[in-house]
PDB file of C-alpha atoms in Angstrom:
ATOM      1  CA  MET A   1     114.334  97.800 109.718  1.00  0.00           C
ATOM      2  CA  GLY A   2     114.849  98.620 106.615  1.00  0.00           C
ATOM      3  CA  LYS A   3     117.874  96.540 106.116  1.00  0.00           C
ATOM      4  CA  SER A   4     116.631  93.320 107.854  1.00  0.00           C
ATOM      5  CA  PHE A   5     113.466  93.862 105.173  1.00  0.00           C
ATOM      6  CA  GLU A   6     115.729  94.573 102.800  1.00  0.00           C
ATOM      7  CA  GLN A   7     117.952  90.989 103.437  1.00  0.00           C
ATOM      8  CA  TYR A   8     114.423  89.249 103.932  1.00  0.00           C
ATOM      9  CA  GLN A   9     113.756  90.129  99.950  1.00  0.00           C
ATOM     10  CA  LYS A  10     116.837  89.233  99.156  1.00  0.00           C
ATOM     11  CA  GLN A  11     116.559  85.398 100.518  1.00  0.00           C
ATOM     12  CA  LYS A  12     112.795  85.200  99.269  1.00  0.00           C
ATOM     13  CA  LEU A  13     114.155  86.011  95.486  1.00  0.00           C
ATOM     14  CA  ILE A  14     117.321  83.637  95.984  1.00  0.00           C
ATOM     15  CA  SER A  15     114.903  81.404  97.202  1.00  0.00           C
ATOM     16  CA  SER A  16     112.771  81.413  94.472  1.00  0.00           C
ATOM     17  CA  TYR A  17     115.317  81.251  92.090  1.00  0.00           C
ATOM     18  CA  PHE A  18     116.741  78.158  93.885  1.00  0.00           C
ATOM     19  CA  SER A  19     113.089  76.314  93.777  1.00  0.00           C
ATOM     20  CA  VAL A  20     112.606  77.411  90.163  1.00  0.00           C
ATOM     21  CA  ALA A  21     116.502  75.864  88.561  1.00  0.00           C
ATOM     22  CA  LEU A  22     115.930  72.749  90.374  1.00  0.00           C
ATOM     23  CA  SER A  23     112.548  72.837  89.647  1.00  0.00           C
ATOM     24  CA  ILE A  24     113.952  72.835  85.832  1.00  0.00           C
ATOM     25  CA  GLY A  25     116.852  70.294  86.780  1.00  0.00           C
ATOM     26  CA  LEU A  26     114.620  67.736  88.160  1.00  0.00           C
ATOM     27  CA  VAL A  27     112.574  67.392  85.256  1.00  0.00           C
ATOM     28  CA  LEU A  28     115.470  67.907  82.898  1.00  0.00           C
ATOM     29  CA  PHE A  29     117.596  64.950  84.429  1.00  0.00           C
ATOM     30  CA  LEU A  30     114.163  62.888  84.345  1.00  0.00           C
ATOM     31  CA  LEU A  31     113.578  64.259  80.640  1.00  0.00           C
ATOM     32  CA  GLY A  32     117.361  62.828  80.349  1.00  0.00           C
ATOM     33  CA  ILE A  33     116.952  59.279  81.419  1.00  0.00           C
ATOM     34  CA  LEU A  34     114.212  59.080  79.079  1.00  0.00           C
ATOM     35  CA  GLY A  35     116.907  60.407  76.735  1.00  0.00           C
ATOM     36  CA  LEU A  36     119.373  57.443  77.899  1.00  0.00           C
ATOM     37  CA  LEU A  37     116.549  55.163  77.569  1.00  0.00           C
ATOM     38  CA  VAL A  38     116.094  55.933  73.870  1.00  0.00           C
ATOM     39  CA  LEU A  39     119.022  55.658  72.949  1.00  0.00           C
ATOM     40  CA  ASN A  40     119.604  52.531  74.747  1.00  0.00           C
ATOM     41  CA  THR A  41     116.857  50.715  73.510  1.00  0.00           C
ATOM     42  CA  LYS A  42     118.151  51.510  69.803  1.00  0.00           C
ATOM     43  CA  LYS A  43     121.539  49.986  71.158  1.00  0.00           C
ATOM     44  CA  MET A  44     119.861  46.796  71.997  1.00  0.00           C
ATOM     45  CA  ALA A  45     117.944  46.307  69.207  1.00  0.00           C
ATOM     46  CA  ASP A  46     120.576  46.965  66.687  1.00  0.00           C
ATOM     47  CA  HIS A  47     122.880  44.433  69.070  1.00  0.00           C
ATOM     48  CA  PHE A  48     120.442  41.570  68.777  1.00  0.00           C
ATOM     49  CA  LYS A  49     119.423  42.118  65.327  1.00  0.00           C
ATOM     50  CA  GLU A  50     123.002  42.088  63.861  1.00  0.00           C
ATOM     51  CA  GLN A  51     123.233  38.420  65.767  1.00  0.00           C
ATOM     52  CA  ILE A  52     120.903  37.344  63.008  1.00  0.00           C
ATOM     53  CA  THR A  53     123.153  35.350  60.736  1.00  0.00           C
ATOM     54  CA  ILE A  54     122.421  33.966  57.307  1.00  0.00           C
ATOM     55  CA  SER A  55     124.324  30.676  56.305  1.00  0.00           C
ATOM     56  CA  VAL A  56     125.436  30.058  52.679  1.00  0.00           C
ATOM     57  CA  PHE A  57     125.975  26.852  52.003  1.00  0.00           C
ATOM     58  CA  LEU A  58     128.270  26.029  49.223  1.00  0.00           C
ATOM     59  CA  LYS A  59     128.592  22.721  46.429  1.00  0.00           C
ATOM     60  CA  ASP A  60     131.049  20.571  46.799  1.00  0.00           C
ATOM     61  CA  GLU A  61     132.483  21.462  43.891  1.00  0.00           C
ATOM     62  CA  ALA A  62     132.553  25.239  44.591  1.00  0.00           C
ATOM     63  CA  LYS A  63     135.929  26.387  43.902  1.00  0.00           C
ATOM     64  CA  GLU A  64     138.557  28.117  46.201  1.00  0.00           C
ATOM     65  CA  SER A  65     138.778  30.985  44.120  1.00  0.00           C
ATOM     66  CA  GLU A  66     135.259  31.359  43.518  1.00  0.00           C
ATOM     67  CA  VAL A  67     135.002  31.413  47.598  1.00  0.00           C
ATOM     68  CA  ASP A  68     137.124  33.182  48.281  1.00  0.00           C
ATOM     69  CA  GLN A  69     135.211  35.473  45.685  1.00  0.00           C
ATOM     70  CA  LEU A  70     132.429  35.758  47.292  1.00  0.00           C
ATOM     71  CA  GLN A  71     133.291  35.952  51.144  1.00  0.00           C
ATOM     72  CA  LYS A  72     135.384  39.449  49.473  1.00  0.00           C
ATOM     73  CA  ASN A  73     132.529  40.562  47.899  1.00  0.00           C
ATOM     74  CA  LEU A  74     130.326  39.874  51.287  1.00  0.00           C
ATOM     75  CA  LEU A  75     132.938  42.106  53.403  1.00  0.00           C
ATOM     76  CA  GLN A  76     133.389  45.103  51.046  1.00  0.00           C
ATOM     77  CA  ALA A  77     129.388  45.324  50.676  1.00  0.00           C
ATOM     78  CA  GLU A  78     127.352  47.600  52.583  1.00  0.00           C
ATOM     79  CA  HIS A  79     124.843  45.927  54.676  1.00  0.00           C
ATOM     80  CA  THR A  80     127.537  42.898  55.942  1.00  0.00           C
ATOM     81  CA  LYS A  81     128.898  43.607  59.384  1.00  0.00           C
ATOM     82  CA  ALA A  82     130.877  39.868  59.192  1.00  0.00           C
ATOM     83  CA  ALA A  83     131.396  37.081  56.844  1.00  0.00           C
ATOM     84  CA  ILE A  84     133.032  34.227  58.258  1.00  0.00           C
ATOM     85  CA  TYR A  85     134.313  31.030  56.309  1.00  0.00           C
ATOM     86  CA  VAL A  86     132.957  27.726  58.108  1.00  0.00           C
ATOM     87  CA  SER A  87     134.522  24.533  56.493  1.00  0.00           C
ATOM     88  CA  LYS A  88     132.542  21.621  57.023  1.00  0.00           C
ATOM     89  CA  GLU A  89     135.222  19.925  59.270  1.00  0.00           C
ATOM     90  CA  GLU A  90     135.061  22.880  61.453  1.00  0.00           C
ATOM     91  CA  ALA A  91     130.422  22.936  61.334  1.00  0.00           C
ATOM     92  CA  ALA A  92     131.032  18.755  62.482  1.00  0.00           C
ATOM     93  CA  GLU A  93     133.213  19.331  65.391  1.00  0.00           C
ATOM     94  CA  GLN A  94     130.722  22.399  66.170  1.00  0.00           C
ATOM     95  CA  HIS A  95     127.947  20.223  65.522  1.00  0.00           C
ATOM     96  CA  SER A  96     129.666  17.361  67.443  1.00  0.00           C
ATOM     97  CA  GLU A  97     130.450  19.432  70.350  1.00  0.00           C
ATOM     98  CA  GLU A  98     127.052  20.675  70.954  1.00  0.00           C
ATOM     99  CA  ILE A  99     125.110  16.817  70.518  1.00  0.00           C
ATOM    100  CA  GLY A 100     128.104  15.753  73.189  1.00  0.00           C
ATOM    101  CA  GLU A 101     128.975  13.132  69.990  1.00  0.00           C
ATOM    102  CA  ASP A 102     130.952  12.396  66.902  1.00  0.00           C
ATOM    103  CA  PHE A 103     128.171  12.105  64.426  1.00  0.00           C
ATOM    104  CA  GLN A 104     130.467  11.221  61.687  1.00  0.00           C
ATOM    105  CA  ASP A 105     131.099   7.549  63.940  1.00  0.00           C
ATOM    106  CA  PHE A 106     127.601   6.566  63.098  1.00  0.00           C
ATOM    107  CA  LEU A 107     127.483   8.124  59.903  1.00  0.00           C
ATOM    108  CA  GLY A 108     130.228   6.955  58.503  1.00  0.00           C
ATOM    109  CA  TYR A 109     130.841  10.144  56.347  1.00  0.00           C
ATOM    110  CA  ASN A 110     130.550  14.415  57.197  1.00  0.00           C
ATOM    111  CA  PRO A 111     127.151  15.386  55.171  1.00  0.00           C
ATOM    112  CA  LEU A 112     128.121  19.056  56.175  1.00  0.00           C
ATOM    113  CA  LYS A 113     128.915  21.348  53.684  1.00  0.00           C
ATOM    114  CA  ASN A 114     131.506  24.686  53.332  1.00  0.00           C
ATOM    115  CA  SER A 115     129.345  27.523  54.639  1.00  0.00           C
ATOM    116  CA  ILE A 116     129.658  31.193  54.736  1.00  0.00           C
ATOM    117  CA  ASP A 117     128.146  33.201  57.499  1.00  0.00           C
ATOM    118  CA  VAL A 118     127.299  36.110  56.789  1.00  0.00           C
ATOM    119  CA  GLN A 119     125.990  38.721  59.567  1.00  0.00           C
ATOM    120  CA  LEU A 120     124.000  42.426  58.672  1.00  0.00           C
ATOM    121  CA  LYS A 121     124.604  45.694  59.284  1.00  0.00           C
ATOM    122  CA  ALA A 122     121.329  46.405  62.270  1.00  0.00           C
ATOM    123  CA  ASP A 123     119.468  48.923  59.416  1.00  0.00           C
ATOM    124  CA  PHE A 124     119.345  45.529  57.691  1.00  0.00           C
ATOM    125  CA  VAL A 125     117.887  43.270  59.369  1.00  0.00           C
ATOM    126  CA  THR A 126     114.601  43.202  58.230  1.00  0.00           C
ATOM    127  CA  PRO A 127     112.244  40.631  55.698  1.00  0.00           C
ATOM    128  CA  GLU A 128     112.097  42.472  53.090  1.00  0.00           C
ATOM    129  CA  GLN A 129     116.125  43.264  52.834  1.00  0.00           C
ATOM    130  CA  ILE A 130     116.887  40.088  53.984  1.00  0.00           C
ATOM    131  CA  GLU A 131     114.726  38.076  51.514  1.00  0.00           C
ATOM    132  CA  GLN A 132     116.453  39.767  49.159  1.00  0.00           C
ATOM    133  CA  ILE A 133     120.108  39.650  49.530  1.00  0.00           C
ATOM    134  CA  ALA A 134     119.989  35.901  50.410  1.00  0.00           C
ATOM    135  CA  LYS A 135     117.809  35.880  46.599  1.00  0.00           C
ATOM    136  CA  ASN A 136     121.198  37.141  45.504  1.00  0.00           C
ATOM    137  CA  LEU A 137     122.783  35.409  47.076  1.00  0.00           C
ATOM    138  CA  SER A 138     120.899  31.800  46.063  1.00  0.00           C
ATOM    139  CA  GLU A 139     121.351  33.022  42.078  1.00  0.00           C
ATOM    140  CA  LYS A 140     125.089  32.430  42.100  1.00  0.00           C
ATOM    141  CA  SER A 141     125.983  28.045  40.436  1.00  0.00           C
ATOM    142  CA  TYR A 142     128.436  27.470  43.120  1.00  0.00           C
ATOM    143  CA  VAL A 143     125.682  27.889  46.018  1.00  0.00           C
ATOM    144  CA  ALA A 144     123.797  25.657  47.430  1.00  0.00           C
ATOM    145  CA  GLU A 145     121.228  26.995  49.550  1.00  0.00           C
ATOM    146  CA  VAL A 146     120.962  30.322  51.693  1.00  0.00           C
ATOM    147  CA  SER A 147     119.668  29.630  55.042  1.00  0.00           C
ATOM    148  CA  TYR A 148     118.472  32.258  58.529  1.00  0.00           C
ATOM    149  CA  ASP A 149     115.619  31.977  60.889  1.00  0.00           C
ATOM    150  CA  LYS A 150     112.782  33.910  58.626  1.00  0.00           C
ATOM    151  CA  PRO A 151     110.272  33.712  61.825  1.00  0.00           C
ATOM    152  CA  LEU A 152     112.734  35.402  64.022  1.00  0.00           C
ATOM    153  CA  VAL A 153     113.759  38.226  62.176  1.00  0.00           C
ATOM    154  CA  GLY A 154     109.360  38.833  61.893  1.00  0.00           C
ATOM    155  CA  LEU A 155     109.082  39.084  65.427  1.00  0.00           C
ATOM    156  CA  LEU A 156     112.160  40.688  66.268  1.00  0.00           C
ATOM    157  CA  THR A 157     111.154  43.418  63.333  1.00  0.00           C
ATOM    158  CA  GLU A 158     107.812  43.277  64.291  1.00  0.00           C
ATOM    159  CA  ASN A 159     108.607  44.112  68.481  1.00  0.00           C
ATOM    160  CA  VAL A 160     111.210  46.496  67.212  1.00  0.00           C
ATOM    161  CA  LYS A 161     108.393  48.367  66.093  1.00  0.00           C
ATOM    162  CA  LYS A 162     105.928  48.376  68.833  1.00  0.00           C
ATOM    163  CA  ILE A 163     108.692  49.370  71.350  1.00  0.00           C
ATOM    164  CA  SER A 164     110.017  52.614  69.277  1.00  0.00           C
ATOM    165  CA  LEU A 165     106.818  53.042  69.083  1.00  0.00           C
ATOM    166  CA  TRP A 166     105.663  52.842  72.734  1.00  0.00           C
ATOM    167  CA  ILE A 167     109.062  54.867  73.683  1.00  0.00           C
ATOM    168  CA  LEU A 168     108.398  57.787  70.823  1.00  0.00           C
ATOM    169  CA  ILE A 169     104.578  57.653  73.107  1.00  0.00           C
ATOM    170  CA  ALA A 170     106.416  58.021  76.045  1.00  0.00           C
ATOM    171  CA  SER A 171     108.834  60.576  75.136  1.00  0.00           C
ATOM    172  CA  GLY A 172     106.250  62.951  73.659  1.00  0.00           C
ATOM    173  CA  ILE A 173     104.154  62.422  76.956  1.00  0.00           C
ATOM    174  CA  PHE A 174     107.159  63.200  79.302  1.00  0.00           C
ATOM    175  CA  THR A 175     108.174  65.486  77.316  1.00  0.00           C
ATOM    176  CA  PHE A 176     104.667  68.047  77.737  1.00  0.00           C
ATOM    177  CA  ILE A 177     104.580  66.687  81.585  1.00  0.00           C
ATOM    178  CA  ALA A 178     108.350  68.564  81.506  1.00  0.00           C
ATOM    179  CA  PHE A 179     106.747  71.491  79.848  1.00  0.00           C
ATOM    180  CA  LEU A 180     103.069  71.898  82.163  1.00  0.00           C
ATOM    181  CA  LEU A 181     105.988  71.501  85.615  1.00  0.00           C
ATOM    182  CA  ILE A 182     108.612  73.831  84.339  1.00  0.00           C
ATOM    183  CA  ASN A 183     105.466  75.931  83.523  1.00  0.00           C
ATOM    184  CA  SER A 184     103.694  75.927  86.676  1.00  0.00           C
ATOM    185  CA  SER A 185     107.413  76.634  88.711  1.00  0.00           C
ATOM    186  CA  ILE A 186     107.929  79.434  86.719  1.00  0.00           C
ATOM    187  CA  ARG A 187     104.022  81.349  86.785  1.00  0.00           C
ATOM    188  CA  LEU A 188     104.486  81.103  90.833  1.00  0.00           C
ATOM    189  CA  SER A 189     107.341  82.659  90.474  1.00  0.00           C
ATOM    190  CA  ILE A 190     106.205  85.385  88.404  1.00  0.00           C
ATOM    191  CA  TYR A 191     103.394  85.314  89.744  1.00  0.00           C
ATOM    192  CA  SER A 192     104.485  86.743  93.145  1.00  0.00           C
ATOM    193  CA  LYS A 193     106.259  89.808  91.434  1.00  0.00           C
ATOM    194  CA  ARG A 194     102.113  90.806  89.536  1.00  0.00           C
ATOM    195  CA  PHE A 195     102.497  94.142  91.105  1.00  0.00           C
ATOM    196  CA  ILE A 196     105.741  95.247  90.522  1.00  0.00           C
ATOM    197  CA  ILE A 197     104.841  94.361  86.514  1.00  0.00           C
ATOM    198  CA  LYS A 198     101.476  96.220  86.761  1.00  0.00           C
ATOM    199  CA  THR A 199     103.399  99.046  88.778  1.00  0.00           C
ATOM    200  CA  MET A 200     106.576  99.798  85.510  1.00  0.00           C
ATOM    201  CA  GLN A 201     103.471  99.082  82.977  1.00  0.00           C
ATOM    202  CA  MET A 202     101.761 102.401  85.035  1.00  0.00           C
ATOM    203  CA  VAL A 203     104.635 104.002  85.165  1.00  0.00           C
ATOM    204  CA  GLY A 204     105.161 104.049  80.808  1.00  0.00           C
ATOM    205  CA  ALA A 205     107.196 101.110  80.513  1.00  0.00           C
ATOM    206  CA  THR A 206     106.225  99.096  76.859  1.00  0.00           C
ATOM    207  CA  LYS A 207     105.746  95.479  77.416  1.00  0.00           C
ATOM    208  CA  MET A 208     108.971  94.612  75.647  1.00  0.00           C
ATOM    209  CA  PHE A 209     110.925  96.585  78.428  1.00  0.00           C
ATOM    210  CA  ILE A 210     108.525  94.624  81.100  1.00  0.00           C
ATOM    211  CA  ARG A 211     109.849  91.228  79.408  1.00  0.00           C
ATOM    212  CA  ARG A 212     113.310  91.456  78.739  1.00  0.00           C
ATOM    213  CA  PRO A 213     114.525  90.806  82.287  1.00  0.00           C
ATOM    214  CA  PHE A 214     112.042  88.086  83.404  1.00  0.00           C
ATOM    215  CA  ILE A 215     112.732  86.147  80.277  1.00  0.00           C
ATOM    216  CA  TRP A 216     116.606  86.401  80.856  1.00  0.00           C
ATOM    217  CA  THR A 217     116.680  85.857  84.165  1.00  0.00           C
ATOM    218  CA  ASN A 218     114.326  82.752  83.592  1.00  0.00           C
ATOM    219  CA  VAL A 219     116.612  81.752  80.615  1.00  0.00           C
ATOM    220  CA  LYS A 220     119.534  81.503  82.582  1.00  0.00           C
ATOM    221  CA  LEU A 221     117.338  79.368  85.394  1.00  0.00           C
ATOM    222  CA  GLY A 222     117.155  76.956  82.546  1.00  0.00           C
ATOM    223  CA  MET A 223     120.462  76.877  82.020  1.00  0.00           C
ATOM    224  CA  LEU A 224     121.734  76.682  85.231  1.00  0.00           C
ATOM    225  CA  GLY A 225     118.871  73.748  85.500  1.00  0.00           C
ATOM    226  CA  ALA A 226     120.276  71.541  82.616  1.00  0.00           C
ATOM    227  CA  LEU A 227     123.602  72.292  83.956  1.00  0.00           C
ATOM    228  CA  LEU A 228     121.963  70.354  87.452  1.00  0.00           C
ATOM    229  CA  ALA A 229     120.518  68.294  85.481  1.00  0.00           C
ATOM    230  CA  THR A 230     123.093  67.376  83.094  1.00  0.00           C
ATOM    231  CA  THR A 231     126.042  67.324  86.423  1.00  0.00           C
ATOM    232  CA  VAL A 232     123.685  64.372  87.705  1.00  0.00           C
ATOM    233  CA  LEU A 233     123.449  62.284  84.345  1.00  0.00           C
ATOM    234  CA  ALA A 234     127.427  62.512  84.009  1.00  0.00           C
ATOM    235  CA  GLY A 235     127.746  61.064  87.543  1.00  0.00           C
ATOM    236  CA  LEU A 236     125.353  58.391  87.412  1.00  0.00           C
ATOM    237  CA  LEU A 237     126.687  57.446  83.785  1.00  0.00           C
ATOM    238  CA  TYR A 238     130.155  57.923  85.023  1.00  0.00           C
ATOM    239  CA  TYR A 239     129.006  55.215  88.032  1.00  0.00           C
ATOM    240  CA  LEU A 240     126.897  52.530  86.186  1.00  0.00           C
ATOM    241  CA  ASP A 241     129.954  52.442  83.692  1.00  0.00           C
ATOM    242  CA  GLN A 242     132.891  51.909  86.696  1.00  0.00           C
ATOM    243  CA  ASN A 243     129.837  49.454  87.698  1.00  0.00           C
ATOM    244  CA  PHE A 244     128.204  48.140  84.946  1.00  0.00           C
ATOM    245  CA  PRO A 245     131.064  48.556  81.557  1.00  0.00           C
ATOM    246  CA  GLU A 246     129.430  45.563  79.555  1.00  0.00           C
ATOM    247  CA  LEU A 247     126.789  48.204  79.406  1.00  0.00           C
ATOM    248  CA  ALA A 248     129.122  50.587  77.556  1.00  0.00           C
ATOM    249  CA  LEU A 249     127.058  53.628  78.174  1.00  0.00           C
ATOM    250  CA  ILE A 250     129.792  56.168  77.619  1.00  0.00           C
ATOM    251  CA  GLU A 251     131.231  54.592  74.665  1.00  0.00           C
ATOM    252  CA  ASP A 252     129.052  56.763  72.204  1.00  0.00           C
ATOM    253  CA  LEU A 253     130.446  60.683  73.496  1.00  0.00           C
ATOM    254  CA  LYS A 254     129.660  62.051  70.297  1.00  0.00           C
ATOM    255  CA  THR A 255     125.582  60.639  70.971  1.00  0.00           C
ATOM    256  CA  LEU A 256     125.966  61.654  74.770  1.00  0.00           C
ATOM    257  CA  GLY A 257     127.372  65.553  74.126  1.00  0.00           C
ATOM    258  CA  ILE A 258     123.748  65.588  71.378  1.00  0.00           C
ATOM    259  CA  LEU A 259     122.084  64.290  74.361  1.00  0.00           C
ATOM    260  CA  PHE A 260     123.488  66.834  76.849  1.00  0.00           C
ATOM    261  CA  GLY A 261     123.322  69.749  74.344  1.00  0.00           C
ATOM    262  CA  ALA A 262     119.242  69.258  73.781  1.00  0.00           C
ATOM    263  CA  LEU A 263     118.845  69.682  77.490  1.00  0.00           C
ATOM    264  CA  PHE A 264     120.198  72.989  77.789  1.00  0.00           C
ATOM    265  CA  LEU A 265     118.437  73.527  74.596  1.00  0.00           C
ATOM    266  CA  ILE A 266     114.741  72.358  75.805  1.00  0.00           C
ATOM    267  CA  GLY A 267     115.492  73.662  79.404  1.00  0.00           C
ATOM    268  CA  MET A 268     116.204  77.416  77.378  1.00  0.00           C
ATOM    269  CA  PHE A 269     113.758  77.212  75.467  1.00  0.00           C
ATOM    270  CA  ILE A 270     110.710  76.273  77.439  1.00  0.00           C
ATOM    271  CA  SER A 271     111.643  78.621  80.003  1.00  0.00           C
ATOM    272  CA  LEU A 272     111.333  81.552  77.934  1.00  0.00           C
ATOM    273  CA  ILE A 273     108.423  80.228  75.895  1.00  0.00           C
ATOM    274  CA  CYS A 274     106.988  80.107  79.704  1.00  0.00           C
ATOM    275  CA  THR A 275     108.162  82.956  80.898  1.00  0.00           C
ATOM    276  CA  PHE A 276     106.778  84.858  77.499  1.00  0.00           C
ATOM    277  CA  PHE A 277     103.308  84.072  78.056  1.00  0.00           C
ATOM    278  CA  ALA A 278     102.985  84.160  81.632  1.00  0.00           C
ATOM    279  CA  THR A 279     104.257  88.299  81.765  1.00  0.00           C
ATOM    280  CA  GLN A 280     101.832  88.083  78.894  1.00  0.00           C
ATOM    281  CA  ARG A 281      98.924  87.143  81.233  1.00  0.00           C
ATOM    282  CA  PHE A 282      99.911  89.846  84.262  1.00  0.00           C
ATOM    283  CA  LEU A 283     100.219  91.968  81.717  1.00  0.00           C
ATOM    284  CA  ASN A 284      97.245  92.231  80.119  1.00  0.00           C
ATOM    285  CA  LEU A 285      95.417  91.535  82.859  1.00  0.00           C
ATOM    286  CA  ARG A 286      93.283  94.419  84.797  1.00  0.00           C
ATOM    287  CA  THR A 287      94.644  96.069  88.443  1.00  0.00           C
ATOM    288  CA  ASP A 288      91.146  95.198  89.935  1.00  0.00           C
ATOM    289  CA  ASP A 289      92.481  91.049  88.820  1.00  0.00           C
ATOM    290  CA  LEU A 290      95.650  90.940  90.429  1.00  0.00           C
ATOM    291  CA  TYR A 291      93.764  90.076  93.845  1.00  0.00           C
ATOM    292  CA  TYR A 292      92.356  87.307  92.588  1.00  0.00           C
TER     293      TYR A 292
END
């Protein structure tokens, strides 16, 4: 009889630990999905920003040495991702392909100019910085005109700020919800041991002595939950990368490593904090209040 009861208690304890670890793992998995969304939203925003092109049109009398030097300077600049020279002949050919006919036959000459198409790094694609770059280029004597899609830059910058703000708000709300869910699971687990806590306290055990095993157990459960979350998340990323390689989800292993490490730290930290306050609550209760 005693052996059966002991076996039952052991199974109940394992089931309790498993439910806590599973709850933590599920919450951290969803938090990891949100983290991936944040990381890839920035990646997509950077991708669109780097498609913005500044066209530097050159005067016909510009010397070849001046053009070469300008292109080299642009390539060496910290804000430049690419600087491609496009001759007036290449530009005419591209334009003819776009409109479906050779406009030079109609005009009798090529009105286009030699140019350098500059693509900026994402961090420099803001209305103020592009305006300053364009102004600096316009001051060169052999530059005829500097052109870029100014309304598109402003619209893109504004939309990226809005999306980033809403994702930040969603991240804060979701982190708070994650804290509440993990806290509820741990409090239920500790609630079932409230009489053990009070008994230990009545025989003279200090609060720190009573709290320590609960904290250590739940921190380990937090780590186990984080391990479950990162394993499932890694499997999901591998599946998506195999079926949708164009997303390049596992291209930046360092960032993914930081994300997985953050999930472990969050799981451990929330488990520690929740366990501390849950045990503190029952330690401060009077014996009569344990029955309510």
